[in-house]
Every structure is written in C-alpha cells, then in structure tokens.
C-alpha cells in the first residue's frame, strides 16, 4: 500500500510539473507580462433590447407580431421600467474600467484616429447587441389541514437575463479572424426563502418571506456584467495569443485562464464566450 501511495504521489507530482511547464502556460505568462498598453477601440451600444417571453398573450386578440411584442412589453413587471441609458452607461463604464484595470488602453470609437495612431492598437470590440430578458418559473408550496388533506399554492420565481453579442476584430493581424461572441447570464429571486401554507380556523394562509429581484439588483447586474465581460475578454485575447504563437507541432492546445487577483494562471476555462461565427 505504501509503495502504491508513493507511486501515485510521484505521478501526480510529475503531471503537475509537466503542466506548470507547458508551452501554453509559458505563453500565457508572456502575454500577462507584455500586454500592458495594448489598445482596444470599443464601440458601445446605444439601444437596449427588452423581451418578456413569459407574458400571456391572447393570440386571437393580438394576431400580429408587433401587437404581441407590445403586449408582452407593457405587461412586464421589470423591463418596461428599466432606463436604457442608465443600464447601458453602467455596463459600458464597468467594462471600460475593468479593461483599463487589466492594463489595456481603451478608447471609444469616436477616438478612432487616436486609437490607430497609438503604439499598440490591437483589437476593435463592438457591442453589437444587449438584450434584457424577463421571465419566470412556477414553484409550489404545500400545506395540510386538520384532516391531513393536502393544499397546494403555486408561486413565481422571477428571473432577469442579459444576453450580449460582441464582435471582436484584430488590428493588423492576418492570423486571427473577426468573430462574433455571445454570452448569457441571469439573476433570479432568492430560492432560499421562507414559504409556507398555514391552516387556521378552516382556512389556509400563504406566508412568504422572500428576497425578490429589485430594480437596484438589475442595475447592479449591469455593472457586474460589464466587469465579467472584461475578464472573459482578457482570457479570449490571451488564448488567441497562445494559439498564434504555439508551435504547430504541439499537441492539442489547452485553453488557459488568468486570475488577476491571485496573479495565477490555470488550465481550463470555467466560463467563456460562445463563438457564433
């Protein structure tokens, strides 16, 4: 048993050493050290799409798609009340601040001349579309009367999703193609909530102590999502650098992740953009 444990420990150590010295990790380290000052020209969104797919619509009364979209919008509990300008400003400012914190030099598209004249113009990032989506699922609370007969009360779990489409275009690079990236995330009512049905004097009472989505949560989501996009863009740019510089004879390329807080490079991406084209 002791010999088996020693062999297992040695193999694990060997794998760790090989991984720590992998070509991908070496290139990732070079990118982390040398990317400072890389220029990014950002084209921001000026319109926020809003959807409410969970809305009930009587198709016999509203047969056209335009009518259905209007009914869904004005029957929403959240999206119709969200300010486009506030949401987009928070998202964009957070994205720019996070990219700047990562060491990039970010300019908006109205400063295209400054971007192209800068020392290291690298990427053009266009926020093609941002879509806010309101939806819900139905859960059930159960209660019992004095005769142990079951009573069921349905309730809603609200969710707000943000879908984004980004077009990333390298500057002066014949080795990287322009790509359209997609990312989706959401927030929802707190599932760890106190829901119960109390039976008292022949009647059920529905008691709910719930942490539901607030408008502050949605605007906070805009800021957090902007920061998340910056983090994933860093990994995207770093892995593109690895792909372009990895020896063609190397084995299957492993994607790398960089954690700026820990200054740590690790193998594999828990989160990433979906490449549409």
XYZ file of C-alpha atoms in Angstrom:
277
model
C 0.000 0.000 0.000
C 2.820 2.397 0.887
C 4.518 1.708 -2.429
C 1.258 2.323 -4.298
C 0.763 5.646 -2.494
C 4.332 6.717 -3.294
C 3.855 5.878 -6.988
C 0.541 7.791 -7.077
C 2.156 10.780 -5.376
C 5.059 10.715 -7.830
C 2.725 10.552 -10.848
C 0.656 13.451 -9.521
C 3.821 15.497 -8.962
C 5.049 14.654 -12.455
C 1.756 15.729 -14.043
C 1.843 18.951 -12.035
C 5.399 19.722 -13.137
C 4.624 18.991 -16.772
C 1.515 21.177 -16.639
C 3.357 24.024 -14.922
C 5.986 23.970 -17.692
C 3.555 23.503 -20.580
C 4.016 25.680 -23.682
C 0.547 27.164 -23.132
C 1.416 28.273 -19.609
C 4.731 29.779 -20.732
C 2.990 31.740 -23.496
C 0.220 32.799 -21.117
C 2.885 34.145 -18.757
C 4.464 36.116 -21.602
C 1.095 37.611 -22.513
C 0.373 38.602 -18.911
C 3.769 40.340 -18.682
C 3.700 42.046 -22.087
C 0.087 43.010 -22.850
C 0.252 46.291 -20.886
C -0.747 49.206 -23.102
C -2.445 47.110 -25.795
C -5.054 49.321 -27.434
C -8.750 48.413 -27.595
C -11.244 50.519 -29.523
C -14.733 49.997 -28.083
C -17.959 50.650 -29.960
C -20.732 50.831 -27.360
C -24.452 50.062 -27.644
C -26.940 52.922 -27.654
C -30.059 50.746 -27.504
C -31.140 48.069 -25.031
C -33.447 45.358 -26.366
C -36.084 44.194 -23.890
C -38.042 40.952 -24.014
C -40.742 39.338 -21.862
C -41.182 35.802 -23.268
C -43.162 34.633 -20.222
C -46.061 37.005 -20.896
C -49.517 35.559 -21.556
C -50.874 36.786 -24.873
C -54.285 36.025 -26.380
C -53.304 35.377 -29.989
C -56.895 35.721 -31.167
C -56.937 39.331 -29.929
C -53.356 40.188 -30.942
C -52.517 38.225 -34.108
C -49.571 40.326 -35.364
C -46.039 40.047 -34.025
C -45.894 43.794 -33.381
C -49.039 43.617 -31.229
C -47.700 40.625 -29.310
C -44.379 42.377 -28.647
C -46.228 45.447 -27.380
C -48.492 43.422 -25.056
C -45.516 41.486 -23.700
C -43.557 44.678 -23.058
C -46.334 46.568 -21.278
C -47.332 43.557 -19.170
C -43.782 43.114 -17.855
C -43.007 43.625 -14.195
C -39.448 44.847 -14.717
C -38.084 45.519 -18.199
C -40.520 48.282 -19.188
C -39.369 50.313 -16.176
C -35.606 49.922 -16.747
C -33.843 53.013 -18.123
C -31.842 52.156 -21.231
C -29.365 54.976 -20.661
C -28.711 54.124 -17.010
C -28.298 50.397 -17.673
C -26.067 50.858 -20.728
C -23.957 53.520 -19.035
C -23.330 51.307 -16.019
C -22.485 48.314 -18.202
C -20.160 50.257 -20.512
C -18.372 52.198 -17.759
C -17.797 49.000 -15.790
C -16.453 47.243 -18.897
C -14.057 50.110 -19.652
C -12.877 50.432 -16.043
C -12.221 46.687 -15.784
C -10.330 46.580 -19.102
C -8.234 49.559 -18.017
C -7.520 47.792 -14.720
C -6.320 44.789 -16.733
C -3.702 47.024 -18.376
C -5.406 47.803 -21.685
C -5.669 51.265 -23.211
C -9.383 51.611 -24.051
C -10.700 54.277 -26.419
C -14.233 54.757 -27.737
C -14.876 54.590 -31.465
C -15.193 58.381 -31.792
C -11.465 58.431 -30.993
C -10.567 56.128 -33.879
C -7.683 58.354 -35.041
C -6.084 58.296 -31.590
C -6.509 54.528 -31.446
C -4.895 53.881 -34.831
C -2.049 56.288 -34.030
C -1.354 54.656 -30.659
C 1.739 52.497 -30.132
C -0.088 49.169 -29.744
C -3.533 49.104 -31.418
C -4.689 45.515 -31.044
C -8.460 44.975 -31.003
C -11.718 46.564 -32.106
C -14.606 45.427 -29.901
C -18.147 46.258 -30.974
C -21.054 45.680 -28.593
C -23.429 44.584 -31.324
C -26.473 43.964 -29.129
C -27.503 43.807 -25.480
C -30.825 42.177 -24.640
C -32.561 42.235 -21.262
C -34.997 39.352 -20.831
C -37.645 38.947 -18.132
C -39.091 35.520 -17.384
C -40.338 33.327 -14.536
C -40.826 29.733 -13.438
C -43.600 28.383 -11.225
C -42.906 26.616 -7.938
C -45.366 25.145 -5.437
C -45.798 25.426 -1.675
C -47.604 22.584 0.147
C -49.791 22.678 3.245
C -52.121 20.302 5.132
C -55.367 20.884 7.017
C -56.501 19.231 10.256
C -57.668 16.175 8.311
C -54.199 15.883 6.752
C -55.556 16.884 3.352
C -53.002 18.499 1.080
C -53.336 22.022 -0.287
C -51.048 23.419 -2.981
C -50.219 27.087 -3.617
C -48.226 27.983 -6.775
C -45.847 30.939 -6.734
C -43.460 32.637 -9.181
C -39.686 32.703 -9.261
C -38.714 35.747 -11.320
C -35.540 35.906 -13.392
C -33.813 38.633 -15.394
C -31.332 37.578 -18.045
C -28.801 39.577 -20.031
C -27.752 38.336 -23.474
C -24.868 40.017 -25.261
C -23.349 39.806 -28.722
C -19.835 41.190 -29.231
C -17.884 41.446 -32.453
C -14.128 41.287 -31.916
C -11.811 42.266 -34.735
C -7.997 42.122 -34.513
C -5.999 45.017 -35.943
C -3.149 44.329 -38.366
C -3.310 40.560 -37.862
C -3.680 38.135 -40.718
C -3.643 35.179 -38.339
C -6.860 35.965 -36.440
C -10.306 36.306 -38.000
C -13.087 38.615 -36.884
C -15.504 36.705 -34.631
C -18.952 37.213 -33.154
C -19.128 36.206 -29.476
C -22.179 35.505 -27.328
C -22.651 35.494 -23.556
C -25.737 34.943 -21.443
C -26.281 35.297 -17.692
C -29.147 35.889 -15.304
C -30.252 36.747 -11.781
C -33.349 35.409 -10.029
C -35.367 35.581 -6.843
C -33.647 34.051 -3.828
C -34.515 30.349 -3.724
C -33.591 30.118 -0.031
C -36.820 31.736 1.027
C -39.389 31.020 3.694
C -42.634 29.906 2.047
C -45.361 28.104 3.910
C -49.089 27.458 3.999
C -50.649 27.779 7.467
C -54.055 26.268 8.203
C -56.024 28.224 10.783
C -59.759 28.035 11.575
C -60.700 26.289 8.363
C -58.644 28.455 6.047
C -55.160 28.433 4.546
C -52.893 31.447 4.865
C -49.978 31.937 2.462
C -46.888 33.253 4.245
C -43.894 34.371 2.205
C -40.698 35.984 3.359
C -38.936 36.361 0.025
C -35.941 38.206 -1.343
C -37.245 39.112 -4.802
C -35.419 40.909 -7.593
C -35.335 44.684 -7.166
C -34.567 47.357 -9.736
C -31.344 48.064 -7.846
C -30.388 44.417 -8.412
C -30.891 44.827 -12.166
C -28.742 47.957 -12.369
C -26.122 46.254 -10.183
C -26.240 43.338 -12.619
C -25.304 45.771 -15.428
C -22.121 46.800 -13.609
C -21.201 43.242 -12.637
C -21.826 42.003 -16.168
C -19.569 44.693 -17.640
C -16.773 43.544 -15.341
C -17.401 39.896 -16.243
C -17.172 40.707 -19.963
C -13.784 42.335 -19.366
C -12.488 39.261 -17.523
C -13.618 36.923 -20.297
C -12.193 39.211 -22.976
C -8.800 39.043 -21.245
C -8.888 35.240 -21.439
C -10.051 35.431 -25.058
C -7.182 37.743 -26.046
C -4.644 35.686 -24.087
C -5.722 32.415 -25.676
C -5.650 33.991 -29.122
C -2.031 34.991 -28.400
C -1.267 31.420 -27.314
C -2.876 29.996 -30.463
C -0.867 32.298 -32.747
C 2.451 31.584 -31.029
C 2.150 27.893 -30.148
C 4.370 25.635 -32.201
C 2.385 23.919 -34.938
C 3.735 20.541 -33.930
C 2.401 20.841 -30.373
C -0.279 18.533 -29.025
C -3.898 19.634 -28.654
C -3.922 23.178 -27.313
C -5.247 23.705 -23.792
C -7.035 26.960 -23.034
C -5.729 28.987 -20.123
C -7.308 31.275 -17.526
C -5.689 34.178 -15.702
C -6.822 35.297 -12.243
C -5.567 38.880 -11.763
C -6.394 38.954 -8.050
C -4.155 35.965 -7.351
C -1.829 36.640 -10.298
C -2.310 32.984 -11.169
C -2.539 31.147 -14.487
C -4.558 27.926 -14.553
C -5.616 25.379 -17.146
C -9.173 25.398 -18.451
C -11.989 27.922 -18.690
C -14.968 27.616 -16.371
C -16.638 30.492 -18.229
C -16.176 31.616 -21.802
C -17.844 33.337 -24.718
C -19.669 31.172 -27.216
C -18.275 31.741 -30.704
C -21.215 32.307 -33.081
C -19.100 32.724 -36.186
